[in-house]
Amino acid sequence: MELTFKKLTPEICEDFLRYFDIPRPAKTNHEEFDSCYCLESHLTNDENERITDKNERREKAKQLIQQNIMKGYLIYCENDVIGWVNCGDKQSFIPLNEYDEFFTEPCGIGKIKVLYCIDIIPEYRGKGIAHKIIDVVCADAKAEGYSFVEAYPFSDTSYEWQYHGPIKLYENHGFERLAEKSFFHIMRKKL
């Protein structure tokens, strides 16, 4: 299995959109994420609740990618996109700056890189891909001059779709539990 991890750029925006155009149940068995387009991290709560139409969400994601606001990596196996990782500068994630519970320290652009979402289609799970992409994210963050990588796995480990990644995954990569909140943990790795 030959994997390639490509940083999301406007040039490969159509690959991202096609990945999310596939009905979510085919990839996650979670119909409620059918029109996700990974916007939760880039919209206010009000916007996320208001913008529910799949086409409108698709267009919003496209705009954010073209404006270089939404960043991350597409995971390819040969020429097929088999996964997506939403990661970028903490300052570009609206909910992380809107709610005090995500606050870890004062920071400007370039200090904390966030690994917000890991989505891999079911037939490729359990093959070590999430471990590989975390290594890529951390190596790139260090090369880009970041001090830390943060992640926010759910506290409820029985929740079936751990799209923030499970706690154990981050612990296995040297992330430490910085804080425990009611619904999630703040995991952090010093680079």
PDB file of C-alpha atoms in Angstrom:
ATOM      1  CA  MET A   1       0.000   0.000   0.000  1.00  0.00           C
ATOM      2  CA  GLU A   2       1.638   3.194  -1.219  1.00  0.00           C
ATOM      3  CA  LEU A   3       0.464   6.245   0.720  1.00  0.00           C
ATOM      4  CA  THR A   4       0.972   9.899  -0.092  1.00  0.00           C
ATOM      5  CA  PHE A   5       0.168  12.804   2.225  1.00  0.00           C
ATOM      6  CA  LYS A   6      -0.486  16.066   0.377  1.00  0.00           C
ATOM      7  CA  LYS A   7      -0.968  19.429   2.031  1.00  0.00           C
ATOM      8  CA  LEU A   8      -4.346  20.870   1.120  1.00  0.00           C
ATOM      9  CA  THR A   9      -3.915  23.698  -1.366  1.00  0.00           C
ATOM     10  CA  PRO A  10      -6.335  25.434  -3.744  1.00  0.00           C
ATOM     11  CA  GLU A  11      -4.838  23.293  -6.530  1.00  0.00           C
ATOM     12  CA  ILE A  12      -6.164  20.050  -4.988  1.00  0.00           C
ATOM     13  CA  CYS A  13      -9.394  21.549  -3.634  1.00  0.00           C
ATOM     14  CA  GLU A  14     -11.472  19.408  -6.015  1.00  0.00           C
ATOM     15  CA  ASP A  15      -9.948  16.220  -4.508  1.00  0.00           C
ATOM     16  CA  PHE A  16     -11.033  17.419  -1.051  1.00  0.00           C
ATOM     17  CA  LEU A  17     -14.546  18.223  -2.268  1.00  0.00           C
ATOM     18  CA  ARG A  18     -14.922  14.861  -4.045  1.00  0.00           C
ATOM     19  CA  TYR A  19     -13.845  13.089  -0.847  1.00  0.00           C
ATOM     20  CA  PHE A  20     -16.638  14.804   1.081  1.00  0.00           C
ATOM     21  CA  ASP A  21     -19.152  14.489  -1.768  1.00  0.00           C
ATOM     22  CA  ILE A  22     -19.266  10.732  -1.182  1.00  0.00           C
ATOM     23  CA  PRO A  23     -22.149  10.077   1.244  1.00  0.00           C
ATOM     24  CA  ARG A  24     -20.717   9.831   4.763  1.00  0.00           C
ATOM     25  CA  PRO A  25     -22.427   6.539   5.613  1.00  0.00           C
ATOM     26  CA  ALA A  26     -20.272   4.927   2.930  1.00  0.00           C
ATOM     27  CA  LYS A  27     -17.200   6.024   4.866  1.00  0.00           C
ATOM     28  CA  THR A  28     -18.171   6.410   8.509  1.00  0.00           C
ATOM     29  CA  ASN A  29     -21.619   4.917   9.062  1.00  0.00           C
ATOM     30  CA  HIS A  30     -22.626   8.316  10.481  1.00  0.00           C
ATOM     31  CA  GLU A  31     -25.325   9.856   8.324  1.00  0.00           C
ATOM     32  CA  GLU A  32     -25.370  12.989  10.484  1.00  0.00           C
ATOM     33  CA  PHE A  33     -21.970  13.916   8.999  1.00  0.00           C
ATOM     34  CA  ASP A  34     -23.204  13.651   5.402  1.00  0.00           C
ATOM     35  CA  SER A  35     -22.633  17.356   4.792  1.00  0.00           C
ATOM     36  CA  CYS A  36     -19.707  17.874   7.156  1.00  0.00           C
ATOM     37  CA  TYR A  37     -16.979  19.206   4.818  1.00  0.00           C
ATOM     38  CA  CYS A  38     -15.014  19.585   8.072  1.00  0.00           C
ATOM     39  CA  LEU A  39     -16.489  23.046   8.662  1.00  0.00           C
ATOM     40  CA  GLU A  40     -17.154  22.642  12.400  1.00  0.00           C
ATOM     41  CA  SER A  41     -13.660  23.919  13.106  1.00  0.00           C
ATOM     42  CA  HIS A  42     -13.914  27.006  10.887  1.00  0.00           C
ATOM     43  CA  LEU A  43     -17.412  28.320  11.621  1.00  0.00           C
ATOM     44  CA  THR A  44     -19.001  29.880  14.658  1.00  0.00           C
ATOM     45  CA  ASN A  45     -21.601  27.700  16.390  1.00  0.00           C
ATOM     46  CA  ASP A  46     -24.315  29.921  14.930  1.00  0.00           C
ATOM     47  CA  GLU A  47     -22.955  29.560  11.387  1.00  0.00           C
ATOM     48  CA  ASN A  48     -22.534  25.798  11.785  1.00  0.00           C
ATOM     49  CA  GLU A  49     -26.177  25.444  12.852  1.00  0.00           C
ATOM     50  CA  ARG A  50     -27.449  27.842  10.191  1.00  0.00           C
ATOM     51  CA  ILE A  51     -25.477  26.514   7.200  1.00  0.00           C
ATOM     52  CA  THR A  52     -26.926  23.019   6.898  1.00  0.00           C
ATOM     53  CA  ASP A  53     -27.516  22.610   3.168  1.00  0.00           C
ATOM     54  CA  LYS A  54     -24.865  20.295   1.702  1.00  0.00           C
ATOM     55  CA  ASN A  55     -24.257  22.482  -1.379  1.00  0.00           C
ATOM     56  CA  GLU A  56     -23.910  25.608   0.739  1.00  0.00           C
ATOM     57  CA  ARG A  57     -21.459  23.842   3.073  1.00  0.00           C
ATOM     58  CA  ARG A  58     -19.507  22.563   0.068  1.00  0.00           C
ATOM     59  CA  GLU A  59     -19.249  26.092  -1.327  1.00  0.00           C
ATOM     60  CA  LYS A  60     -18.156  27.479   2.063  1.00  0.00           C
ATOM     61  CA  ALA A  61     -15.410  24.827   2.333  1.00  0.00           C
ATOM     62  CA  LYS A  62     -14.262  25.667  -1.188  1.00  0.00           C
ATOM     63  CA  GLN A  63     -14.025  29.374  -0.279  1.00  0.00           C
ATOM     64  CA  LEU A  64     -12.016  28.622   2.870  1.00  0.00           C
ATOM     65  CA  ILE A  65      -9.583  26.437   0.914  1.00  0.00           C
ATOM     66  CA  GLN A  66      -9.175  29.026  -1.840  1.00  0.00           C
ATOM     67  CA  GLN A  67      -8.497  31.674   0.819  1.00  0.00           C
ATOM     68  CA  ASN A  68      -5.862  29.378   2.426  1.00  0.00           C
ATOM     69  CA  ILE A  69      -7.812  29.354   5.706  1.00  0.00           C
ATOM     70  CA  MET A  70      -8.746  25.669   5.793  1.00  0.00           C
ATOM     71  CA  LYS A  71      -5.573  23.608   5.853  1.00  0.00           C
ATOM     72  CA  GLY A  72      -4.610  20.035   6.420  1.00  0.00           C
ATOM     73  CA  TYR A  73      -3.601  16.937   4.507  1.00  0.00           C
ATOM     74  CA  LEU A  74      -5.339  14.672   2.050  1.00  0.00           C
ATOM     75  CA  ILE A  75      -4.298  11.039   2.366  1.00  0.00           C
ATOM     76  CA  TYR A  76      -3.964   9.194  -0.932  1.00  0.00           C
ATOM     77  CA  CYS A  77      -3.570   5.510  -1.636  1.00  0.00           C
ATOM     78  CA  GLU A  78      -2.345   5.501  -5.205  1.00  0.00           C
ATOM     79  CA  ASN A  79      -4.692   8.061  -6.836  1.00  0.00           C
ATOM     80  CA  ASP A  80      -7.633   7.692  -4.464  1.00  0.00           C
ATOM     81  CA  VAL A  81      -8.228   9.992  -1.497  1.00  0.00           C
ATOM     82  CA  ILE A  82      -8.777   7.692   1.475  1.00  0.00           C
ATOM     83  CA  GLY A  83      -8.610  10.209   4.291  1.00  0.00           C
ATOM     84  CA  TRP A  84      -8.402  13.773   5.470  1.00  0.00           C
ATOM     85  CA  VAL A  85      -6.642  15.466   8.378  1.00  0.00           C
ATOM     86  CA  ASN A  86      -7.766  18.947   9.405  1.00  0.00           C
ATOM     87  CA  CYS A  87      -4.814  20.756  10.935  1.00  0.00           C
ATOM     88  CA  GLY A  88      -3.454  24.254  10.958  1.00  0.00           C
ATOM     89  CA  ASP A  89      -2.545  27.224  13.087  1.00  0.00           C
ATOM     90  CA  LYS A  90      -4.656  27.486  16.244  1.00  0.00           C
ATOM     91  CA  GLN A  91      -5.526  31.081  15.351  1.00  0.00           C
ATOM     92  CA  SER A  92      -7.414  29.900  12.230  1.00  0.00           C
ATOM     93  CA  PHE A  93      -9.881  27.696  14.169  1.00  0.00           C
ATOM     94  CA  ILE A  94     -12.824  29.883  15.213  1.00  0.00           C
ATOM     95  CA  PRO A  95     -14.236  27.625  17.995  1.00  0.00           C
ATOM     96  CA  LEU A  96     -10.800  27.227  19.578  1.00  0.00           C
ATOM     97  CA  ASN A  97     -10.521  30.985  19.914  1.00  0.00           C
ATOM     98  CA  GLU A  98     -14.185  31.608  20.716  1.00  0.00           C
ATOM     99  CA  TYR A  99     -14.466  29.384  23.803  1.00  0.00           C
ATOM    100  CA  ASP A 100     -12.374  29.720  26.954  1.00  0.00           C
ATOM    101  CA  GLU A 101     -12.307  25.960  27.517  1.00  0.00           C
ATOM    102  CA  PHE A 102      -9.848  25.596  24.599  1.00  0.00           C
ATOM    103  CA  PHE A 103      -7.506  28.273  25.950  1.00  0.00           C
ATOM    104  CA  THR A 104      -4.064  26.982  26.865  1.00  0.00           C
ATOM    105  CA  GLU A 105      -1.905  30.108  26.765  1.00  0.00           C
ATOM    106  CA  PRO A 106      -1.653  33.422  24.939  1.00  0.00           C
ATOM    107  CA  CYS A 107      -0.318  32.727  21.492  1.00  0.00           C
ATOM    108  CA  GLY A 108      -0.003  34.347  18.138  1.00  0.00           C
ATOM    109  CA  ILE A 109       0.220  32.845  14.710  1.00  0.00           C
ATOM    110  CA  GLY A 110       2.980  30.271  14.418  1.00  0.00           C
ATOM    111  CA  LYS A 111       3.106  28.974  17.995  1.00  0.00           C
ATOM    112  CA  ILE A 112       0.502  26.176  18.243  1.00  0.00           C
ATOM    113  CA  LYS A 113      -0.460  23.866  15.400  1.00  0.00           C
ATOM    114  CA  VAL A 114      -3.764  22.053  15.922  1.00  0.00           C
ATOM    115  CA  LEU A 115      -4.598  18.551  14.786  1.00  0.00           C
ATOM    116  CA  TYR A 116      -8.384  18.888  14.783  1.00  0.00           C
ATOM    117  CA  CYS A 117      -9.826  15.973  12.813  1.00  0.00           C
ATOM    118  CA  ILE A 118      -8.630  12.657  11.416  1.00  0.00           C
ATOM    119  CA  ASP A 119     -10.991  10.936   8.981  1.00  0.00           C
ATOM    120  CA  ILE A 120      -9.966   7.695   7.264  1.00  0.00           C
ATOM    121  CA  ILE A 121     -12.415   5.546   5.308  1.00  0.00           C
ATOM    122  CA  PRO A 122     -13.266   2.289   7.112  1.00  0.00           C
ATOM    123  CA  GLU A 123     -11.439  -0.193   4.896  1.00  0.00           C
ATOM    124  CA  TYR A 124      -8.141   1.622   5.563  1.00  0.00           C
ATOM    125  CA  ARG A 125      -8.495   1.917   9.336  1.00  0.00           C
ATOM    126  CA  GLY A 126      -6.308  -0.173  11.610  1.00  0.00           C
ATOM    127  CA  LYS A 127      -3.392  -0.074   9.163  1.00  0.00           C
ATOM    128  CA  GLY A 128      -1.276   2.521  10.989  1.00  0.00           C
ATOM    129  CA  ILE A 129      -2.233   5.434   8.730  1.00  0.00           C
ATOM    130  CA  ALA A 130      -3.237   7.718  11.635  1.00  0.00           C
ATOM    131  CA  HIS A 131       0.158   7.070  13.252  1.00  0.00           C
ATOM    132  CA  LYS A 132       1.937   8.012  10.019  1.00  0.00           C
ATOM    133  CA  ILE A 133      -0.027  11.219   9.519  1.00  0.00           C
ATOM    134  CA  ILE A 134       0.619  12.343  13.106  1.00  0.00           C
ATOM    135  CA  ASP A 135       4.345  11.887  12.454  1.00  0.00           C
ATOM    136  CA  VAL A 136       4.014  13.990   9.270  1.00  0.00           C
ATOM    137  CA  VAL A 137       2.018  16.735  11.027  1.00  0.00           C
ATOM    138  CA  CYS A 138       4.503  16.951  13.917  1.00  0.00           C
ATOM    139  CA  ALA A 139       7.575  16.935  11.636  1.00  0.00           C
ATOM    140  CA  ASP A 140       6.104  19.635   9.393  1.00  0.00           C
ATOM    141  CA  ALA A 141       5.003  21.723  12.402  1.00  0.00           C
ATOM    142  CA  LYS A 142       8.530  21.587  13.818  1.00  0.00           C
ATOM    143  CA  ALA A 143      10.039  22.536  10.434  1.00  0.00           C
ATOM    144  CA  GLU A 144       7.557  25.444  10.226  1.00  0.00           C
ATOM    145  CA  GLY A 145       8.750  26.745  13.615  1.00  0.00           C
ATOM    146  CA  TYR A 146       5.798  25.762  15.800  1.00  0.00           C
ATOM    147  CA  SER A 147       6.436  25.166  19.509  1.00  0.00           C
ATOM    148  CA  PHE A 148       3.535  22.757  20.100  1.00  0.00           C
ATOM    149  CA  VAL A 149       0.970  20.530  18.429  1.00  0.00           C
ATOM    150  CA  GLU A 150      -2.395  20.292  20.207  1.00  0.00           C
ATOM    151  CA  ALA A 151      -5.307  17.880  19.784  1.00  0.00           C
ATOM    152  CA  TYR A 152      -8.714  17.578  21.470  1.00  0.00           C
ATOM    153  CA  PRO A 153      -9.830  13.928  21.695  1.00  0.00           C
ATOM    154  CA  PHE A 154     -13.250  13.216  23.164  1.00  0.00           C
ATOM    155  CA  SER A 155     -13.479  12.258  26.857  1.00  0.00           C
ATOM    156  CA  ASP A 156     -16.155   9.681  26.050  1.00  0.00           C
ATOM    157  CA  THR A 157     -14.024   6.858  24.695  1.00  0.00           C
ATOM    158  CA  SER A 158     -17.150   4.798  23.919  1.00  0.00           C
ATOM    159  CA  TYR A 159     -18.289   7.339  21.314  1.00  0.00           C
ATOM    160  CA  GLU A 160     -18.119   5.350  18.078  1.00  0.00           C
ATOM    161  CA  TRP A 161     -16.681   7.954  15.726  1.00  0.00           C
ATOM    162  CA  GLN A 162     -13.609   9.480  17.349  1.00  0.00           C
ATOM    163  CA  TYR A 163     -12.992  12.023  14.595  1.00  0.00           C
ATOM    164  CA  HIS A 164     -10.666  14.006  16.846  1.00  0.00           C
ATOM    165  CA  GLY A 165      -8.592  10.833  17.229  1.00  0.00           C
ATOM    166  CA  PRO A 166      -8.517   8.646  20.336  1.00  0.00           C
ATOM    167  CA  ILE A 167      -6.564   9.663  23.438  1.00  0.00           C
ATOM    168  CA  LYS A 168      -4.334   6.580  23.203  1.00  0.00           C
ATOM    169  CA  LEU A 169      -3.218   7.541  19.681  1.00  0.00           C
ATOM    170  CA  TYR A 170      -1.853  10.840  20.946  1.00  0.00           C
ATOM    171  CA  GLU A 171      -0.289   9.304  24.046  1.00  0.00           C
ATOM    172  CA  ASN A 172       1.552   6.856  21.777  1.00  0.00           C
ATOM    173  CA  HIS A 173       3.075   9.844  19.968  1.00  0.00           C
ATOM    174  CA  GLY A 174       4.333  11.653  23.053  1.00  0.00           C
ATOM    175  CA  PHE A 175       1.387  13.992  23.594  1.00  0.00           C
ATOM    176  CA  GLU A 176       0.689  14.825  27.224  1.00  0.00           C
ATOM    177  CA  ARG A 177      -2.703  15.480  28.764  1.00  0.00           C
ATOM    178  CA  LEU A 178      -2.641  19.214  29.426  1.00  0.00           C
ATOM    179  CA  ALA A 179      -6.234  19.540  30.642  1.00  0.00           C
ATOM    180  CA  GLU A 180      -9.386  17.475  31.092  1.00  0.00           C
ATOM    181  CA  LYS A 181     -12.619  19.211  30.130  1.00  0.00           C
ATOM    182  CA  SER A 182     -16.166  17.903  30.335  1.00  0.00           C
ATOM    183  CA  PHE A 183     -16.308  16.603  26.745  1.00  0.00           C
ATOM    184  CA  PHE A 184     -12.687  16.480  25.629  1.00  0.00           C
ATOM    185  CA  HIS A 185      -9.060  16.451  26.700  1.00  0.00           C
ATOM    186  CA  ILE A 186      -6.428  18.914  25.608  1.00  0.00           C
ATOM    187  CA  MET A 187      -3.438  16.878  24.459  1.00  0.00           C
ATOM    188  CA  ARG A 188      -0.190  18.645  23.645  1.00  0.00           C
ATOM    189  CA  LYS A 189       3.203  17.707  22.264  1.00  0.00           C
ATOM    190  CA  LYS A 190       6.211  19.979  22.689  1.00  0.00           C
ATOM    191  CA  LEU A 191       8.305  20.110  19.520  1.00  0.00           C
TER     192      LEU A 191
END
